[in-house]
PDB file of C-alpha atoms in Angstrom:
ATOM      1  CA  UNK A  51     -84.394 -41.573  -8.161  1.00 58.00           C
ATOM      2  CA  UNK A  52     -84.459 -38.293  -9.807  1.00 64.00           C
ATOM      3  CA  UNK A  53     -80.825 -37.476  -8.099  1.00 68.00           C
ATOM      4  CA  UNK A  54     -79.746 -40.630  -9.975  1.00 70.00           C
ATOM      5  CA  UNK A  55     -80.739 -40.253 -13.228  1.00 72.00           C
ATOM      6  CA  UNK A  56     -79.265 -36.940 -13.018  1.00 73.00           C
ATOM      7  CA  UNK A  57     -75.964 -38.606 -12.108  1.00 76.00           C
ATOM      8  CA  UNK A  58     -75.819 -41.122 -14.527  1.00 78.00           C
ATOM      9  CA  UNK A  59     -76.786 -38.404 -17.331  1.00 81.00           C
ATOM     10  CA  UNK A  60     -74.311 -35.975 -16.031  1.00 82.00           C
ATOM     11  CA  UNK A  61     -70.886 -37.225 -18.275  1.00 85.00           C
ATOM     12  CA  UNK A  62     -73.538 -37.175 -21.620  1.00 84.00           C
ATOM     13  CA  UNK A  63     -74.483 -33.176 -20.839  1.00 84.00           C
ATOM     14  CA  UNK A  64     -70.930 -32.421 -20.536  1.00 88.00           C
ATOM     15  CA  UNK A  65     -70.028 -34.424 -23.515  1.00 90.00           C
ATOM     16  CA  UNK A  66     -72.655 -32.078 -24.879  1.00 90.00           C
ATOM     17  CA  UNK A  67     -71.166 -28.394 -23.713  1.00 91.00           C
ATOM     18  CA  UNK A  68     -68.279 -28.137 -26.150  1.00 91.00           C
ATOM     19  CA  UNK A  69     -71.074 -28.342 -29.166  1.00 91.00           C
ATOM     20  CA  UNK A  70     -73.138 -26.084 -27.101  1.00 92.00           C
ATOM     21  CA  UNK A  71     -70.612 -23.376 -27.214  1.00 93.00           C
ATOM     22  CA  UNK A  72     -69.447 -23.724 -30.771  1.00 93.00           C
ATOM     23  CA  UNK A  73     -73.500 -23.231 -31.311  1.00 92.00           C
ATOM     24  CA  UNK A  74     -73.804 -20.455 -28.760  1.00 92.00           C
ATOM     25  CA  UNK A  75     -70.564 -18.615 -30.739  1.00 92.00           C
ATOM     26  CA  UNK A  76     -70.676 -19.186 -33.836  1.00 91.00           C
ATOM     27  CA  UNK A  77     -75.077 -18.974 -34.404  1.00 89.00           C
ATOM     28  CA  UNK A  78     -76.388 -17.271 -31.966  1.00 90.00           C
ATOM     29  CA  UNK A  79     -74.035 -14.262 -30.922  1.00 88.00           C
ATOM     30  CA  UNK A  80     -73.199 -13.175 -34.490  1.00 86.00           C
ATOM     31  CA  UNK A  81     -77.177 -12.893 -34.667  1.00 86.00           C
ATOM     32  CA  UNK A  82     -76.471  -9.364 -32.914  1.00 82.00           C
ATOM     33  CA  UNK A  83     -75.316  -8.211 -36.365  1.00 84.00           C
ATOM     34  CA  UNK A  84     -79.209  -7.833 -37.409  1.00 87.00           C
ATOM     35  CA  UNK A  85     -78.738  -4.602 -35.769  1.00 88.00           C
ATOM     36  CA  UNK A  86     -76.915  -3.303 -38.725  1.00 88.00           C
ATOM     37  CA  UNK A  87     -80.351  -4.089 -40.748  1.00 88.00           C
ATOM     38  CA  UNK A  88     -81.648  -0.790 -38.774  1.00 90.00           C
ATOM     39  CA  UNK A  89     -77.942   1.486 -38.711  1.00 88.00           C
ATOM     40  CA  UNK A  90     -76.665   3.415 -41.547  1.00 88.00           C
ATOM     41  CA  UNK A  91     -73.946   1.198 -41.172  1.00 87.00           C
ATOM     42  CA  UNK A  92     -70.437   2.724 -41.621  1.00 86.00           C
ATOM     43  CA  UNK A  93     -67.489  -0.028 -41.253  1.00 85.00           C
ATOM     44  CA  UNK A  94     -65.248   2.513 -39.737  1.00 86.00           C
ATOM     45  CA  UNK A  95     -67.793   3.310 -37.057  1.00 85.00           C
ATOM     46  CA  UNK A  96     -68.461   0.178 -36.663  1.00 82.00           C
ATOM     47  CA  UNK A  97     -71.798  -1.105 -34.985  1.00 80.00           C
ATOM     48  CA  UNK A  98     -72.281   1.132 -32.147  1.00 82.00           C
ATOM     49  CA  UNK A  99     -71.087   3.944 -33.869  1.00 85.00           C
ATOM     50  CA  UNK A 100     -73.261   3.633 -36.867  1.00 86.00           C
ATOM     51  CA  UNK A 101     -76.662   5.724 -37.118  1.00 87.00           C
ATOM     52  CA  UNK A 102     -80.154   4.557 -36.375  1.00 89.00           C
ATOM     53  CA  UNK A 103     -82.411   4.574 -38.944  1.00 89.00           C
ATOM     54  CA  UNK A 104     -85.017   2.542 -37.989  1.00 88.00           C
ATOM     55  CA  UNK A 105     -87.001   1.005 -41.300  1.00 90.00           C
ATOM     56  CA  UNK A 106     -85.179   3.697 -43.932  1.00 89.00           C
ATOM     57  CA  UNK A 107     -83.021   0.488 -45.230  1.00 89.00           C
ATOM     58  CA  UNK A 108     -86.195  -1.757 -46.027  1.00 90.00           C
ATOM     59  CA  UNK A 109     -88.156   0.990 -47.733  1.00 90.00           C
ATOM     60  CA  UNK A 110     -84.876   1.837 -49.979  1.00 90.00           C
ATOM     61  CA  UNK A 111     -85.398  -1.293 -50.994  1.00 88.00           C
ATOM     62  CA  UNK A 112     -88.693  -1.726 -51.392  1.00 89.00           C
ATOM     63  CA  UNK A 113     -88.921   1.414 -53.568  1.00 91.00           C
ATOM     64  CA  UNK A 114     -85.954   0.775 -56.049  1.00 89.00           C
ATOM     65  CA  UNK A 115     -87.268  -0.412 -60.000  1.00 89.00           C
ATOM     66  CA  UNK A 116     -88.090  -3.864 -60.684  1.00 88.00           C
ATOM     67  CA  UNK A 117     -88.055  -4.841 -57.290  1.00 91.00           C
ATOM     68  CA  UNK A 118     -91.390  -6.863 -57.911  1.00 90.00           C
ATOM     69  CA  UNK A 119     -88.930  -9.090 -60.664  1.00 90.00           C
ATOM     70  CA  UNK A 120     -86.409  -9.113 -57.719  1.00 90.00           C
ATOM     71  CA  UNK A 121     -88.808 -10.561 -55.229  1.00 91.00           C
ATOM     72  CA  UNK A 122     -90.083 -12.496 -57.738  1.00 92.00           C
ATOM     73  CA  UNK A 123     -86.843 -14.019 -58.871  1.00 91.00           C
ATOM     74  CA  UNK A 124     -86.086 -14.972 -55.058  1.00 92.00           C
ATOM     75  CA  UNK A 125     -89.310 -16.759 -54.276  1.00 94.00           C
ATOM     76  CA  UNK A 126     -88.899 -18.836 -58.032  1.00 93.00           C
ATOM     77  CA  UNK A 127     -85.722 -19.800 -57.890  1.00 93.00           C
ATOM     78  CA  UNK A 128     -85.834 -20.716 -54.003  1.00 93.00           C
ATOM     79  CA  UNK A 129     -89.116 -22.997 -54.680  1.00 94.00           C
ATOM     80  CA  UNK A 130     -87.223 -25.094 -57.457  1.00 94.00           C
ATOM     81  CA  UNK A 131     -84.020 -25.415 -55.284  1.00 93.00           C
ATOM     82  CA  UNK A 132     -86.569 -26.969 -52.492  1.00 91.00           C
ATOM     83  CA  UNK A 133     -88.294 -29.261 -55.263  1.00 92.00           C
ATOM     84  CA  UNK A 134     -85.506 -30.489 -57.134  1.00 92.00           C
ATOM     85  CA  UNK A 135     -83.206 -30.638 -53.569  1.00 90.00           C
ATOM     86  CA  UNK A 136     -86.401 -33.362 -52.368  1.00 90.00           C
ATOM     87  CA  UNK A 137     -86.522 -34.612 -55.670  1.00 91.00           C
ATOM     88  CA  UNK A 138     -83.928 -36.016 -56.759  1.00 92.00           C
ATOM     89  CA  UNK A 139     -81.984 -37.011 -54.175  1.00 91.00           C
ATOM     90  CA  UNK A 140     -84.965 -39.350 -52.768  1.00 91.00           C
ATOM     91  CA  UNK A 141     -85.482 -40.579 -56.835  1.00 90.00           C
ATOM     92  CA  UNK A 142     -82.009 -41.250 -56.761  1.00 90.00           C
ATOM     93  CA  UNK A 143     -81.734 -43.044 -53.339  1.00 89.00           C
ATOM     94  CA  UNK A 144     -84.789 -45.466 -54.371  1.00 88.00           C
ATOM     95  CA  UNK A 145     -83.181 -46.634 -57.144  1.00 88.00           C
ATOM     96  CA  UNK A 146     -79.561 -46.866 -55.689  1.00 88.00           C
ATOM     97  CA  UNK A 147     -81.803 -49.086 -53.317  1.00 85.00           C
ATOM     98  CA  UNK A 148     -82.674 -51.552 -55.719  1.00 83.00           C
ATOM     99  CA  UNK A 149     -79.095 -52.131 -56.781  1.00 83.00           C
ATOM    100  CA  UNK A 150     -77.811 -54.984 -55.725  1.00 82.00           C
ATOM    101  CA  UNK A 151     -74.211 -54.907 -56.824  1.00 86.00           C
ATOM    102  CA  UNK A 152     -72.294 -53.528 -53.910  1.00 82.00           C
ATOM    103  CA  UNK A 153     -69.496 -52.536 -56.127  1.00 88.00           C
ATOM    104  CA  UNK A 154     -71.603 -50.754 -58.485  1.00 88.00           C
ATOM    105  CA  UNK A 155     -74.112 -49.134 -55.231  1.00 85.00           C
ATOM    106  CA  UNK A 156     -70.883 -47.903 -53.688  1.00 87.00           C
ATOM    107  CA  UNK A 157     -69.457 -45.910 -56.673  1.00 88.00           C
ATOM    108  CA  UNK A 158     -72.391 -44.459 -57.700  1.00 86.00           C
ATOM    109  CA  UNK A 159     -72.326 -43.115 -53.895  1.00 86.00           C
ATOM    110  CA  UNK A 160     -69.036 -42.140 -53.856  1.00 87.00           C
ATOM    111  CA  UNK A 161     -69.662 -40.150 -57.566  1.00 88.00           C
ATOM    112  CA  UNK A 162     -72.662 -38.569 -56.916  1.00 87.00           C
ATOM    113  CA  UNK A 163     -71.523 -37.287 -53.107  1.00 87.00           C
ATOM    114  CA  UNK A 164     -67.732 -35.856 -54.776  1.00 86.00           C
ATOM    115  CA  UNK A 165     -69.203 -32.332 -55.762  1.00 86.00           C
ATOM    116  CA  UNK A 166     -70.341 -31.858 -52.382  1.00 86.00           C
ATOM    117  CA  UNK A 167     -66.596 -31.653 -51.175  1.00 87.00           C
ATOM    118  CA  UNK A 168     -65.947 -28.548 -53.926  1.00 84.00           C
ATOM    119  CA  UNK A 169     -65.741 -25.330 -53.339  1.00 86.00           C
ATOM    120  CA  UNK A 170     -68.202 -23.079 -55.272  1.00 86.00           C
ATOM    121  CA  UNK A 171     -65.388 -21.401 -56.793  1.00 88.00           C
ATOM    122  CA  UNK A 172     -63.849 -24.841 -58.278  1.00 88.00           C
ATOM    123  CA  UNK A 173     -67.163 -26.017 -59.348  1.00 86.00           C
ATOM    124  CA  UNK A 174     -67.530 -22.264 -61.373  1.00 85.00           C
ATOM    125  CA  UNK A 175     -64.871 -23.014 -62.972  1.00 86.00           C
ATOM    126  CA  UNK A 176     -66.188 -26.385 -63.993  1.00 86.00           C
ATOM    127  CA  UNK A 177     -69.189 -24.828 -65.154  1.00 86.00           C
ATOM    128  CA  UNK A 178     -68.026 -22.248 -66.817  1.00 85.00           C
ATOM    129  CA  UNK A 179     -65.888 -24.982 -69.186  1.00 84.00           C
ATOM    130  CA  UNK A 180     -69.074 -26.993 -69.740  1.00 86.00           C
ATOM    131  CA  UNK A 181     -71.072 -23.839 -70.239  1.00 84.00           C
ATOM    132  CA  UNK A 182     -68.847 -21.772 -72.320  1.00 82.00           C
ATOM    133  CA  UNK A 183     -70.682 -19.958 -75.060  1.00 80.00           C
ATOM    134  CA  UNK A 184     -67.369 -20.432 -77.400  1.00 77.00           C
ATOM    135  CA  UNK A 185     -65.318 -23.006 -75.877  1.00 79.00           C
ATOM    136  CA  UNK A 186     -68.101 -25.159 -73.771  1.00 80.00           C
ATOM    137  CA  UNK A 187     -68.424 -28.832 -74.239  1.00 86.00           C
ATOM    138  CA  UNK A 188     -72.449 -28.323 -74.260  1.00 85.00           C
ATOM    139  CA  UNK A 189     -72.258 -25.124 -76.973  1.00 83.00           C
ATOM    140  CA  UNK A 190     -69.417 -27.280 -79.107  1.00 86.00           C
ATOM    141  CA  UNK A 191     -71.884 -30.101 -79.015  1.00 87.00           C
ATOM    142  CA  UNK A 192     -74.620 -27.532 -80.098  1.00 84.00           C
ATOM    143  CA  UNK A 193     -72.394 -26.317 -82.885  1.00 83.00           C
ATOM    144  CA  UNK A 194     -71.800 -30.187 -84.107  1.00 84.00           C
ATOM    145  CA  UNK A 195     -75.523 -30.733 -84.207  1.00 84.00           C
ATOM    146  CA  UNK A 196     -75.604 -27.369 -86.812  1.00 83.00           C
ATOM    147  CA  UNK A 197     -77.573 -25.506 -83.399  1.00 83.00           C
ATOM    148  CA  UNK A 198     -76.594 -22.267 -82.372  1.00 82.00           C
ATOM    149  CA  UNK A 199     -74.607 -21.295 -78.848  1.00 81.00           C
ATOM    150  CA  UNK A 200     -76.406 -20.555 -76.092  1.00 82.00           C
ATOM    151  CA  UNK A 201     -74.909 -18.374 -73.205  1.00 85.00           C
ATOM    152  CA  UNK A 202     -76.231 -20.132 -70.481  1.00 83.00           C
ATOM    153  CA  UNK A 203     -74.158 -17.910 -67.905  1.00 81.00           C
ATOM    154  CA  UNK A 204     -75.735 -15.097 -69.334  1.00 82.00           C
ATOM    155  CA  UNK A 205     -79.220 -15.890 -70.391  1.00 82.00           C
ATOM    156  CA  UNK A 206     -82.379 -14.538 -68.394  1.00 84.00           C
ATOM    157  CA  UNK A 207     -84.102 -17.302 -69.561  1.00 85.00           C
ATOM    158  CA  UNK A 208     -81.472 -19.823 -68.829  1.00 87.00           C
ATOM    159  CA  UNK A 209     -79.384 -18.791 -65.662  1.00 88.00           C
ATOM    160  CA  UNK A 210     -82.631 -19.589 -63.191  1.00 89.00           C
ATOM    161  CA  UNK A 211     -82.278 -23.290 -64.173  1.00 91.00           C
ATOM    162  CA  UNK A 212     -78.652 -23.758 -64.393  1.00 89.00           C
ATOM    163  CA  UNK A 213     -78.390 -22.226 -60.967  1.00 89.00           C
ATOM    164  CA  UNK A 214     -80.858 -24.868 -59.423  1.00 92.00           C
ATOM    165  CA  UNK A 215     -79.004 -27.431 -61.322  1.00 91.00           C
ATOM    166  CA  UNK A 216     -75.752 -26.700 -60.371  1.00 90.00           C
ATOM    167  CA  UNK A 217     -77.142 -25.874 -56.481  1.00 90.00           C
ATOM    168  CA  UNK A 218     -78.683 -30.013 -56.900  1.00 91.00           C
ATOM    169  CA  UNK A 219     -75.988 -31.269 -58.660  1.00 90.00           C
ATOM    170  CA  UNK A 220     -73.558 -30.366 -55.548  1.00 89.00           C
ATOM    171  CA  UNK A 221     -75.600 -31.023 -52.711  1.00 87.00           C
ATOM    172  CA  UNK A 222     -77.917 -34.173 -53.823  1.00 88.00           C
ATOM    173  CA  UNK A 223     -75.246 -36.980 -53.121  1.00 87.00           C
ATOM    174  CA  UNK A 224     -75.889 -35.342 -49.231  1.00 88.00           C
ATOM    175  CA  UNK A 225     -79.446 -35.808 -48.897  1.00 89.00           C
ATOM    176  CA  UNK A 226     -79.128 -39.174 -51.157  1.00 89.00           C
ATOM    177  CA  UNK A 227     -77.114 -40.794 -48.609  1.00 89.00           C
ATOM    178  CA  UNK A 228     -78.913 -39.577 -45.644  1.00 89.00           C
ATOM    179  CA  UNK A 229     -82.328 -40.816 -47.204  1.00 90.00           C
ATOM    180  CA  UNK A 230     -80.269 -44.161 -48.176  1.00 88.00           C
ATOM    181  CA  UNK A 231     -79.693 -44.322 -44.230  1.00 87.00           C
ATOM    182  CA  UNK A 232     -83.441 -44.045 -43.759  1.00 88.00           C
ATOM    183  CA  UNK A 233     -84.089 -46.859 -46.251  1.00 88.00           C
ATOM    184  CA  UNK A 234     -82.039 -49.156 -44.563  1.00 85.00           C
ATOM    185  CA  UNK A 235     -84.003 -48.309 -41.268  1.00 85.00           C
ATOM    186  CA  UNK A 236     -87.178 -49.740 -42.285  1.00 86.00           C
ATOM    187  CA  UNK A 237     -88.501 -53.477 -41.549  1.00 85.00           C
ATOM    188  CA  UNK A 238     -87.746 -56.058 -44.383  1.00 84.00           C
ATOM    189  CA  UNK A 239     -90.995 -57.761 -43.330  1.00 87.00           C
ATOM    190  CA  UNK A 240     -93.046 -55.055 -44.633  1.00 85.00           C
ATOM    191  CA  UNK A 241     -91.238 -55.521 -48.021  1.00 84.00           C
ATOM    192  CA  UNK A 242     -91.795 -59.701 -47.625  1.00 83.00           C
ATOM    193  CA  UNK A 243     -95.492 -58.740 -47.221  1.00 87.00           C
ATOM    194  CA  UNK A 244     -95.812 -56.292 -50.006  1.00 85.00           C
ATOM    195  CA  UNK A 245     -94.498 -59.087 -52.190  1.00 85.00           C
ATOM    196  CA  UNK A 246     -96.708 -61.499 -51.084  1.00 86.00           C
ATOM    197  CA  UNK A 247     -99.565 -59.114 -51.814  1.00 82.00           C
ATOM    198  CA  UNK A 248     -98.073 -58.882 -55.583  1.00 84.00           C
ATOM    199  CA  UNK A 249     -96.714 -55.067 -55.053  1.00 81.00           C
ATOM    200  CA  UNK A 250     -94.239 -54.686 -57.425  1.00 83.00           C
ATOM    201  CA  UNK A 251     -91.053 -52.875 -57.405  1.00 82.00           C
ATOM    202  CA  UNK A 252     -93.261 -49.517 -57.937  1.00 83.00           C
ATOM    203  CA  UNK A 253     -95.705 -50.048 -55.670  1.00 86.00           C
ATOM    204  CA  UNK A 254     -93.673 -51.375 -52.867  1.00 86.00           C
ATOM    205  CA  UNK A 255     -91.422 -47.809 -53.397  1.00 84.00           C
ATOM    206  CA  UNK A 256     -94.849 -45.760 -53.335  1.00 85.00           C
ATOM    207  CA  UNK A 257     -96.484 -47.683 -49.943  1.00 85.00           C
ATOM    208  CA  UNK A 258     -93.471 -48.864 -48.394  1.00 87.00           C
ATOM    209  CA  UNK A 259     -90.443 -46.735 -49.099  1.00 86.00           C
ATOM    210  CA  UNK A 260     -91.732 -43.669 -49.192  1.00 86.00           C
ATOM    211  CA  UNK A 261     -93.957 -43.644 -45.648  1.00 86.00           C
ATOM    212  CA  UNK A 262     -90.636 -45.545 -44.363  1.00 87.00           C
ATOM    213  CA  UNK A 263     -88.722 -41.857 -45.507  1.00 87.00           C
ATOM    214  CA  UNK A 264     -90.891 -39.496 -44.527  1.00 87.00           C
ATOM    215  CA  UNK A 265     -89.909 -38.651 -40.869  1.00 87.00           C
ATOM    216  CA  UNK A 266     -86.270 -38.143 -42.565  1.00 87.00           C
ATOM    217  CA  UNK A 267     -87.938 -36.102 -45.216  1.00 86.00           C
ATOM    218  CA  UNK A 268     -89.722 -34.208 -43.043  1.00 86.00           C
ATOM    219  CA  UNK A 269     -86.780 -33.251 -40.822  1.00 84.00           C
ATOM    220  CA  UNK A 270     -84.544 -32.431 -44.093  1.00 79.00           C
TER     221      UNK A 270
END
């Protein structure tokens, strides 16, 4: 029986080899390079030429000034990138949900998932014309409205948000998608019954929805 199964499975583990490699290349191999962590690592020696220093790299590190703000920075900026990236995307996807124009659903969807196709230098570029502290549509707006301009690039108390903002506002159409995939997964009937148990649009997002997302939630 065993011998079988293994047969009939055979053709889908080969299918599976080719990603295998490109996973085996391209992920794990290069991984080798944490080596370079420990080296004093000269390019022209290259890896095996370079010398061993065991920790000296990390405690360099650890020892230059404001390396507490650096750490701190890091850990800040990472936690609202995770918030905002979970967010808004599944915000976004319940109420695409609720649309019931196809027209309308699918250009929102194809609007919001765009960015995700741009380069990081394009969408700098972008930003940098919205953002502009002399010729940015925001600042102009600011300067209409008698408000002065605001270097948003360039602030230390704006850059932290516009970089989570900009990070969301490329990647969210993603994750809205995939999460709009999960919606679609889950059993009408539990929707009927929630109606018949006067849940309203609210409450059938909070007990139905939202349990119906989570293993997709989870895993992203």
């Amino acid at each position: 029986m065993k011998r079988q199964l293994w047969r009939l499975e055979l053709p889908l583990h080969l299918m599976l080899l080719p990603g295998v490699a490109l996973v085996f290349v391209y992920s794990y191999i290069p991984m080798a390079g944490i080596v370079i962590a420990f080296q004093k690592f000269v390019p022209v020696k290259g890896v095996a030429g370079s010398d061993w220093i065991g920790l000296g790299n990390f405690d360099y590190v650890l020892n230059m000034p404001n390396i507490d703000q650096v750490l701190w920075n890091t850990v800040y900026i990472a936690g609202m990138k995770i918030v905002a990236g979970l967010v808004v995307p599944i915000g976004i996807a319940i109420l695409l949900n609720e649309v019931r124009n196809v027209l309308i659903k699918r250009g929102v969807q194809t609007l919001i998932y765009l960015p995700h196709f741009l380069s990081w230098i394009i969408l700098g570029g972008i930003l940098i014309d919205i953002l502009s502290p002399s010729q940015g549509i925001v600042n102009r707006l600011l300067a209409a409205l008698g408000m002065e301009s605001v270097f948003f690039l360039g602030s230390n108390d704006w850059f932290p948000y516009v970089l989570v903002a900009s990070d969301v506002w490329k990647e969210f159409g993603f994750s809205t998608i995939v999460y709009l995939a999960a919606i679609t997964s889950i059993n009408p009937t539990l929707y009927e019954a929630a109606i018949m148990d006067g849940a309203g649009h609210v409450r059938q997002a909070r007990h139905v929805t939202l349990p119906g997302m989570l293993p997709v939630i989870v895993l992203l």
